[in-house]
Coordinates of C-alpha atoms in Angstrom, one line a residue:
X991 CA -93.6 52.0 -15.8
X992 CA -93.6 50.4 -12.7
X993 CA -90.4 49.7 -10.6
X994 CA -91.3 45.9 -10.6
X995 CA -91.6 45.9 -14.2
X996 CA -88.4 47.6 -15.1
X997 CA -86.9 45.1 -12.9
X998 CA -88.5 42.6 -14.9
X999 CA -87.3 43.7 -18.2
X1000 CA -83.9 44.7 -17.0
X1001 CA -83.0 40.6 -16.0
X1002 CA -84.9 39.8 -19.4
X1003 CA -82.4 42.0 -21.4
X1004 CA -79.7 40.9 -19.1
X1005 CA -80.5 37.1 -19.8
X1006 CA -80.7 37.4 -23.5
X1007 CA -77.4 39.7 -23.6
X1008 CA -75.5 36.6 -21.9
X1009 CA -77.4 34.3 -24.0
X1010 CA -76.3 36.3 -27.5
X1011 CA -72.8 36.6 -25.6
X1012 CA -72.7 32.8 -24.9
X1013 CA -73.1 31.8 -28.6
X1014 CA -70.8 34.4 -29.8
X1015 CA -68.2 32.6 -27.4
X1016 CA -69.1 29.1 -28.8
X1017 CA -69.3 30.1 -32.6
X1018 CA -65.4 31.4 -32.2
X1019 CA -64.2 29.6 -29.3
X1020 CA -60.7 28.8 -30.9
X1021 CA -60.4 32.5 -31.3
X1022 CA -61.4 33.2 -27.7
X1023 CA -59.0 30.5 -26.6
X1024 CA -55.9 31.6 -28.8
X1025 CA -57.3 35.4 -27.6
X1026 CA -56.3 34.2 -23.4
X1027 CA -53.4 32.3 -24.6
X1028 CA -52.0 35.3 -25.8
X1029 CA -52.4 37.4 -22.6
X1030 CA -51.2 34.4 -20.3
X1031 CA -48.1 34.5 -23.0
X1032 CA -47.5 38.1 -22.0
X1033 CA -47.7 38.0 -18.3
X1034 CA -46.1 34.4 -18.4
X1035 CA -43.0 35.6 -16.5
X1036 CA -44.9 37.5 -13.8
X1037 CA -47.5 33.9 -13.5
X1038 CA -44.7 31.7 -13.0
X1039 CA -42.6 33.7 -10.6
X1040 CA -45.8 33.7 -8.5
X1041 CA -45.9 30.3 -8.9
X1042 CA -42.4 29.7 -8.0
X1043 CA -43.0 32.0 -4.5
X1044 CA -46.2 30.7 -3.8
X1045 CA -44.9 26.8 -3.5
X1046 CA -41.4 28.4 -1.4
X1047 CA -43.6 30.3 0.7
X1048 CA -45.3 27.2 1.7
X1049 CA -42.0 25.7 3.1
X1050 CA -41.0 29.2 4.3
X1051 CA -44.5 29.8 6.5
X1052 CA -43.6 26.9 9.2
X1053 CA -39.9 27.5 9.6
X1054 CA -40.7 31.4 10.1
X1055 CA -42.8 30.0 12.7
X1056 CA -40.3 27.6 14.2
X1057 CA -37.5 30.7 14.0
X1058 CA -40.2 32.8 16.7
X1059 CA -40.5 30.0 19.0
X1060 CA -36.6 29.3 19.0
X1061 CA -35.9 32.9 18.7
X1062 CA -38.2 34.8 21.1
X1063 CA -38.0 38.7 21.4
X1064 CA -38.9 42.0 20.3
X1065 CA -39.5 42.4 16.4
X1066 CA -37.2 44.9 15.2
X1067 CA -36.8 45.4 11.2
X1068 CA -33.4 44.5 11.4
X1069 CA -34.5 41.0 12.9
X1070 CA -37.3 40.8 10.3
X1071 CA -35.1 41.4 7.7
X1072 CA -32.7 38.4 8.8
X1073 CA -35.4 35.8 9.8
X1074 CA -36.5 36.6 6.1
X1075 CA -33.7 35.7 4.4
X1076 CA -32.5 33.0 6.5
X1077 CA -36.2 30.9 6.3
X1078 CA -35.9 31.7 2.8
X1079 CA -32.5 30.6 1.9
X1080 CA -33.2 27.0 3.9
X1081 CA -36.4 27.0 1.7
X1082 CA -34.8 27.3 -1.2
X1083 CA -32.4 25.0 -0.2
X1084 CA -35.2 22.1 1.2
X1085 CA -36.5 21.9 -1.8
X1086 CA -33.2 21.9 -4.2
X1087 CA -31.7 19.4 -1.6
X1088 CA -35.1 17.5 -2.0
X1089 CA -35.1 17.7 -6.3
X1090 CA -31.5 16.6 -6.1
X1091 CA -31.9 13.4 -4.1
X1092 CA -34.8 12.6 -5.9
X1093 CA -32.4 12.9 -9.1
X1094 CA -29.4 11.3 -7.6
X1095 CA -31.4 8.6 -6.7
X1096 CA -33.7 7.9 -9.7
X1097 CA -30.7 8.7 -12.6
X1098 CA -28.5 5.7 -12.2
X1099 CA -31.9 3.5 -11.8
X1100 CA -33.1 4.7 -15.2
X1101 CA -29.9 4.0 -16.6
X1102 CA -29.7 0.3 -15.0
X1103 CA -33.2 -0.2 -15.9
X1104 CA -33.1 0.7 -19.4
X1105 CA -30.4 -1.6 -19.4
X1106 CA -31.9 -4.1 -18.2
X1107 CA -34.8 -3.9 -20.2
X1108 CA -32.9 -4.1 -23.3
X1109 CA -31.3 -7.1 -22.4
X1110 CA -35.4 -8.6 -21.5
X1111 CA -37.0 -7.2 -24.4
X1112 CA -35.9 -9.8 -27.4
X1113 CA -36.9 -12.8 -24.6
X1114 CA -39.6 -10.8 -23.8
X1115 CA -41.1 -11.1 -27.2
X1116 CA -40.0 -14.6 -27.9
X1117 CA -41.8 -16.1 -25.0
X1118 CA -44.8 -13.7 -25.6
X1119 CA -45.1 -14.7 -29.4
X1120 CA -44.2 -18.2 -28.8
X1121 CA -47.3 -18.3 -25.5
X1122 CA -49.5 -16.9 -27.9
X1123 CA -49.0 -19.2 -30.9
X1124 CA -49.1 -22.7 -29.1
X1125 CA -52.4 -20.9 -27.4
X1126 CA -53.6 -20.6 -31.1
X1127 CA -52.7 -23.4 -32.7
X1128 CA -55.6 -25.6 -30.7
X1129 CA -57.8 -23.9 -32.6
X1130 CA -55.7 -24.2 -35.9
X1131 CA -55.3 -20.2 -36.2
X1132 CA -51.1 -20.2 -36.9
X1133 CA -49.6 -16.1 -36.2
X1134 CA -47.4 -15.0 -39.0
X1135 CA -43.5 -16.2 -38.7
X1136 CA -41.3 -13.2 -37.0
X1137 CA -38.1 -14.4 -36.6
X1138 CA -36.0 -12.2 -34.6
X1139 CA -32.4 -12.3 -34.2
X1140 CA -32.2 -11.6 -30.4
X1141 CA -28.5 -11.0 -30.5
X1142 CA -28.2 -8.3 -33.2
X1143 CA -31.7 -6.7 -31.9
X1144 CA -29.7 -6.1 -28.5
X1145 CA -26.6 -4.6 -30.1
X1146 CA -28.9 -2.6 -32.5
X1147 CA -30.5 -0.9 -29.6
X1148 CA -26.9 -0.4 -27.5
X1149 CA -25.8 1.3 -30.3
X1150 CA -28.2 2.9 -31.6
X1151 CA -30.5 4.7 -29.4
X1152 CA -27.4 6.9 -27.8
X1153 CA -26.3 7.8 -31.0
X1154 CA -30.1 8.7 -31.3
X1155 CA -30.4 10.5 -28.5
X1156 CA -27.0 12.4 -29.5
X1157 CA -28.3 13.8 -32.4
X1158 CA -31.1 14.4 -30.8
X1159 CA -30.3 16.6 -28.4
X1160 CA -28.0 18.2 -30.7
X1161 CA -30.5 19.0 -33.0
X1162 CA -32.7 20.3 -30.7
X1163 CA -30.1 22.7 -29.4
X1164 CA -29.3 23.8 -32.5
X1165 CA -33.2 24.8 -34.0
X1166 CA -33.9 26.2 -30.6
X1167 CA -33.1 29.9 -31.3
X1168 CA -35.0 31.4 -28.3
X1169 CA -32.4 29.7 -26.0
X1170 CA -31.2 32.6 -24.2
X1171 CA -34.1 34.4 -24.0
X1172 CA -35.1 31.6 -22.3
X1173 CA -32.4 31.7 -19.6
X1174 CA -33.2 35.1 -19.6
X1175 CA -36.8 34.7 -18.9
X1176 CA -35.6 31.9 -16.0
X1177 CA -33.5 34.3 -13.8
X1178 CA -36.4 36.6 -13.8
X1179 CA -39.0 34.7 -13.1
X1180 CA -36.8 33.3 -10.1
X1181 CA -35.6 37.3 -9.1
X1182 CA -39.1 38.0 -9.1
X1183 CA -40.5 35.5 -6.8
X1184 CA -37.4 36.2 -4.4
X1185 CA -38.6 39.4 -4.8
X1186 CA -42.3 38.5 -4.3
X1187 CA -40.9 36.4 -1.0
X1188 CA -38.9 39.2 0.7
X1189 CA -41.8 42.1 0.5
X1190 CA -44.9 39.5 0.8
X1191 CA -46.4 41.7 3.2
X1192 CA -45.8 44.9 1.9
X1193 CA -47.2 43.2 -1.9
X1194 CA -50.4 41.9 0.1
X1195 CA -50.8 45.7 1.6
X1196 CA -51.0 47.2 -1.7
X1197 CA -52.8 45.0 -3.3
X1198 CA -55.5 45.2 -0.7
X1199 CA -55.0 49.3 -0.7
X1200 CA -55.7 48.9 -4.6
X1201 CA -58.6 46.7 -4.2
X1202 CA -60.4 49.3 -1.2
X1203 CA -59.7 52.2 -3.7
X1204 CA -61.3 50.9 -6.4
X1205 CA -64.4 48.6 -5.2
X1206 CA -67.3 49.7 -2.3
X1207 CA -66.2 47.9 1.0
X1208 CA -68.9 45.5 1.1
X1209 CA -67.3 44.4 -2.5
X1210 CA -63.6 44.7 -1.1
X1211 CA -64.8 42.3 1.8
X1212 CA -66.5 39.3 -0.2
X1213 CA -63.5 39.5 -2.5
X1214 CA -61.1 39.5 0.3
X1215 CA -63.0 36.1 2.2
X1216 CA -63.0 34.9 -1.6
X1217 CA -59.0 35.5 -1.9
X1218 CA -58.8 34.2 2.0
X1219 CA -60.7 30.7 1.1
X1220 CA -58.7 30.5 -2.1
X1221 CA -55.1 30.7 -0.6
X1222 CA -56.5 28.1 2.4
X1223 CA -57.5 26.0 0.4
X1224 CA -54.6 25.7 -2.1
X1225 CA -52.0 25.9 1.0
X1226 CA -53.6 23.4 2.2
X1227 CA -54.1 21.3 -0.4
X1228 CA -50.6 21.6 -1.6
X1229 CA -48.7 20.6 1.5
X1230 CA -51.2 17.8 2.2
X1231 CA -50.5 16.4 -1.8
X1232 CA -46.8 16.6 -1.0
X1233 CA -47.0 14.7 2.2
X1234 CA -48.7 12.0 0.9
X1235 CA -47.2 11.6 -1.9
X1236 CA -44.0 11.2 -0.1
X1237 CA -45.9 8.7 2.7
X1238 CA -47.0 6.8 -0.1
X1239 CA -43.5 6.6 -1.8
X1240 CA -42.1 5.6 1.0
X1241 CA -44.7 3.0 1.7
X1242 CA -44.4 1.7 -1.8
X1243 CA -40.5 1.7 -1.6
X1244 CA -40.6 -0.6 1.6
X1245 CA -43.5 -2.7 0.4
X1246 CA -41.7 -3.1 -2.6
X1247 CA -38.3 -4.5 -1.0
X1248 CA -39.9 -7.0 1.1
X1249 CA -41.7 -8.6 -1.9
X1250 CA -38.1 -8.5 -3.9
X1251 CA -39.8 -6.8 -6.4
X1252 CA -37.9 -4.9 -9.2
X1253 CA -37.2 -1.8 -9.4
X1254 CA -38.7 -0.6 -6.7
X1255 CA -36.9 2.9 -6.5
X1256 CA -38.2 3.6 -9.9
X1257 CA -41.3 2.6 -9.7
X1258 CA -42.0 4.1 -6.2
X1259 CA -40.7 7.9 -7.6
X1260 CA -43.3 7.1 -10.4
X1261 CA -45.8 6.5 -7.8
X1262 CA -45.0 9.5 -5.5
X1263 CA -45.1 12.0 -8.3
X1264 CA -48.3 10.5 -9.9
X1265 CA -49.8 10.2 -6.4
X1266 CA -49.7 14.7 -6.4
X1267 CA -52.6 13.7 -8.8
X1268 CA -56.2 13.3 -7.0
X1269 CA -57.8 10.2 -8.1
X1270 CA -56.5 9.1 -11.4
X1271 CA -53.0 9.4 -10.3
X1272 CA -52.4 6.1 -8.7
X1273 CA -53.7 4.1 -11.5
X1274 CA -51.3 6.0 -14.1
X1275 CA -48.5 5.5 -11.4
X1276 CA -49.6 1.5 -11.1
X1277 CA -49.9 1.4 -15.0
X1278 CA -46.2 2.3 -15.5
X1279 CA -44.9 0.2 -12.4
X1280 CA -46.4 -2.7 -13.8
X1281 CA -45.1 -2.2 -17.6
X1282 CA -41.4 -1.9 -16.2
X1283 CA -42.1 -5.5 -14.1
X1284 CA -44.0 -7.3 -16.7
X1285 CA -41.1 -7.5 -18.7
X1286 CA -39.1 -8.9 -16.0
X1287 CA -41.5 -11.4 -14.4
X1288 CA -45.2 -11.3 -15.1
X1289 CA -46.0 -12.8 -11.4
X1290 CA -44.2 -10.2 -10.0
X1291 CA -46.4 -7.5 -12.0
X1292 CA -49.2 -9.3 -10.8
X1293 CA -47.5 -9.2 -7.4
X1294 CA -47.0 -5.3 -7.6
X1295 CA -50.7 -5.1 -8.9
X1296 CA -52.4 -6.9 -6.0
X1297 CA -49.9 -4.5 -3.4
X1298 CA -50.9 -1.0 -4.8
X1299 CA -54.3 -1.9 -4.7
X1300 CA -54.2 -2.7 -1.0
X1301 CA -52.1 0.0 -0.9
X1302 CA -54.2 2.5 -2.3
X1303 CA -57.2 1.0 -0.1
X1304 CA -54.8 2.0 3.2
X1305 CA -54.2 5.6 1.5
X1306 CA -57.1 6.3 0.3
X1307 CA -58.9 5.6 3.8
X1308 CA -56.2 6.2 6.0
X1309 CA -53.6 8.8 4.8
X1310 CA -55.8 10.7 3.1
X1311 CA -58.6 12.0 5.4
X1312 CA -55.3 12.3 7.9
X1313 CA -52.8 13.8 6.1
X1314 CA -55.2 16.4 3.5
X1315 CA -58.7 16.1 5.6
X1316 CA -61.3 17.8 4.0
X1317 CA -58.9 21.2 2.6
X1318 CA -60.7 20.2 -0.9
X1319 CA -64.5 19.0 0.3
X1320 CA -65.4 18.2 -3.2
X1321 CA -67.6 15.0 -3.8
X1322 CA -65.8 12.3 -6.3
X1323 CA -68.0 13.0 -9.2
X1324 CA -66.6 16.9 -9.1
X1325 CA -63.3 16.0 -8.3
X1326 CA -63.1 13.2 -11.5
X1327 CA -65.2 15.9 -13.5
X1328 CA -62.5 19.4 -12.5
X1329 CA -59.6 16.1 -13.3
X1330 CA -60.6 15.8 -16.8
X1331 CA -61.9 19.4 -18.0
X1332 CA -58.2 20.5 -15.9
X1333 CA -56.1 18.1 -18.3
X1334 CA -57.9 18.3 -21.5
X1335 CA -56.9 22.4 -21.0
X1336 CA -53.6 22.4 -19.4
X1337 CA -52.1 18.9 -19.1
X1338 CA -50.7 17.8 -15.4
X1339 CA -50.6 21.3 -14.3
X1340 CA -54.6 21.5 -15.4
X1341 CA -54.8 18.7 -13.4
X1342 CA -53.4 19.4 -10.3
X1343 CA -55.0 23.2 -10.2
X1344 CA -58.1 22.5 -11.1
X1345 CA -59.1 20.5 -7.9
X1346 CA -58.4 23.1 -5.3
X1347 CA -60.1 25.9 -8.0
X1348 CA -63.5 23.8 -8.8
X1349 CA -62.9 23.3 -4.4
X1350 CA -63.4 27.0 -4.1
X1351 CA -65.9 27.4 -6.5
X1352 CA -68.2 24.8 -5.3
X1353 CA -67.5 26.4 -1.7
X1354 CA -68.7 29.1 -3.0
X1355 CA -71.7 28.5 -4.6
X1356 CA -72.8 26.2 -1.9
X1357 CA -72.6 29.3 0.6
X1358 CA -74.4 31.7 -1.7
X1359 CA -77.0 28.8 -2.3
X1360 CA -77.6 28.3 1.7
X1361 CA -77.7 31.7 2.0
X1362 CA -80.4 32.6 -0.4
X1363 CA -82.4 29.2 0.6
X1364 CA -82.0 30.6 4.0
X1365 CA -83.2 34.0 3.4
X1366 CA -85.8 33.4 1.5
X1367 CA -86.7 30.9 4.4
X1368 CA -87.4 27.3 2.6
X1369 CA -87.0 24.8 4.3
X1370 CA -85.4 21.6 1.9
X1371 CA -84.6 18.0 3.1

């Protein structure tokens, strides 16, 4: 047989082995899906702790950088070894000191807001059934009677929903049995990304011995430029969706106080942490805002409406190219399309993973398309 025609039959077999693989996979895809839970179950601890280091090390790159330029001299290990833990410790610290101000600050306006709207809800509903029905009644349509005792609805809800929360939380403490194993699991998944922090280097040297040993070079390199544009663009992607989302806190803070309207440090948290969220995230973040106002004054929800949309307009042409530039170079339909598959499989962190990940893979395949287009030398417009 012919070298051509083994070739031939080779990708035939090849095509219908994925294609016999491919229905296998959809015929028992719960059991494939529960099959990868399972492992990410088992190497959980060692995932998140790379997590963890991976975000730090993004704080820690730029003041390592800071500590040679204010700290100029020979590299000894001794030197090493204290510029490590010192850019790490203020890392650490950055973002604790961040977290806590971001608690200190939102806590005692959830409590004054939930206060608040307890006190607006029974009006609330009043004037909203009472809008409604003389709205009705020109065409002779009457809405059921609801009478509701505004006073006793109030001291219901004072009164009740701590004592549910109490029990609550008690309850939940109690049929939580895994608790310490939990903290367990918490200290070492912190230890290890220390760990993972202090001997980055010596980790990625391994790693890369490992992956020489094993693969030809000409493998080792492609993966290597693979690993090299994945880390780029997630680095870069991450700090950029942290700085905007504080710019556009800020903003929405300021913008906020100058239209005297409610709960603006609430609602402009809600907005920075929904903003970390390509896309979809500023609607979610405008959807909530405007729930909290609407109950206080519907003008001023329109108010807030009409602001984060002019708002988002200035981010979204302004901030956005400036601040994250093209680190993710995916066209809207991928980005809205890696949004949705992300959350349906993993929630908010689906979400925010999957844009950098479809980023690289469309990177990818766009090279290796160019490349064979070029090789095989068609020319397409």
């Amino acid at each position: 047989m012919k070298k051509e025609n083994r070739s031939f039959f080779f990708g035939i077999f090849v095509l219908v082995a994925a294609l016999i693989t491919f229905y296998c996979a959809l015929a028992d895809l719960s059991g494939i899906l529960a099959f990868f839970k399972r492992i990410l179950n088992i190497f959980s601890v060692i995932i998140y702790g790379f997590c963890i280091a991976y975000i730090v090390n993004i704080f820690m790159i730029p003041l390592e950088k800071l500590w040679d330029k204010i700290i100029p001299g020979k590299k000894t290990k001794l030197k090493n070894g204290i510029k490590r833990a010192v850019c790490l410790l203020l890392s650490l610290a950055l973002i604790i000191g961040i977290l806590a101000a971001i608690l200190l600050i939102l806590i005692p306006e959830l409590v004054n807001t939930g206060s608040d709207l307890i006190k607006l809800l029974p009006g609330f509903i009043e004037d909203t059934e009472q809008f409604f029905s003389e709205k009705l009644e020109k065409y002779n349509i009457r809405l059921p009677h609801f009478e509701l005792n505004t006073k006793e609805f109030q001291e219901f809800l004072l009164t009740s929903l701590p004592k549910i929360g109490t029990d609550f939380v008690s309850t939940t403490i109690q049929i939580t049995t895994s608790i310490f194993s939990t903290v367990f699991d918490a200290v070492v998944v912190i230890v290890l990304a220390i760990y993972m922090l202090i001997q980055k280097e010596k980790l990625c040297l391994s790693l890369k011995k490992l992956l020489y040993a094993v693969f030809k070079k000409e493998h080792a390199d492609k993966t290597m430029d693979f690993l090299k544009l994945t880390n780029q663009t997630f680095n870069n992607f991450i700090r950029g969706q942290i700085i905007e989302a504080f710019i556009i806190g800020i903003l929405c803070f300021i913008g906020m106080l100058i239209l005297r309207i409610p709960y603006a440090a609430v609602v402009s948290v809600v907005i920075a942490f929904t903003a970390l969220i390509p896309v979809l995230g500023a609607y979610v973040g405008a959807f909530v805002g405007a729930f909290l106002i609407v109950i206080v004054s519907p003008i001023k929800a329109l108010v807030f409406l009409i602001f984060i949309v002019i708002l988002q307009q200035f981010e979204g042409n302004l901030i956005y190219p400036k601040v994250v530039g093209k680190s993710v170079g995916l066209p809207g339909l991928f980005v809205l399309a890696s949004i949705a598959v992300g959350g349906s499989l993993w929630g908010i962190a689906g979400m925010l993973i999957s844009v950098p990940l479809t980023s690289v893979l469309y990177t990818v395949t766009r090279q290796f398309v160019n490349r064979r287009i070029s090789e095989k030398h068609i020319n397409i417009e």
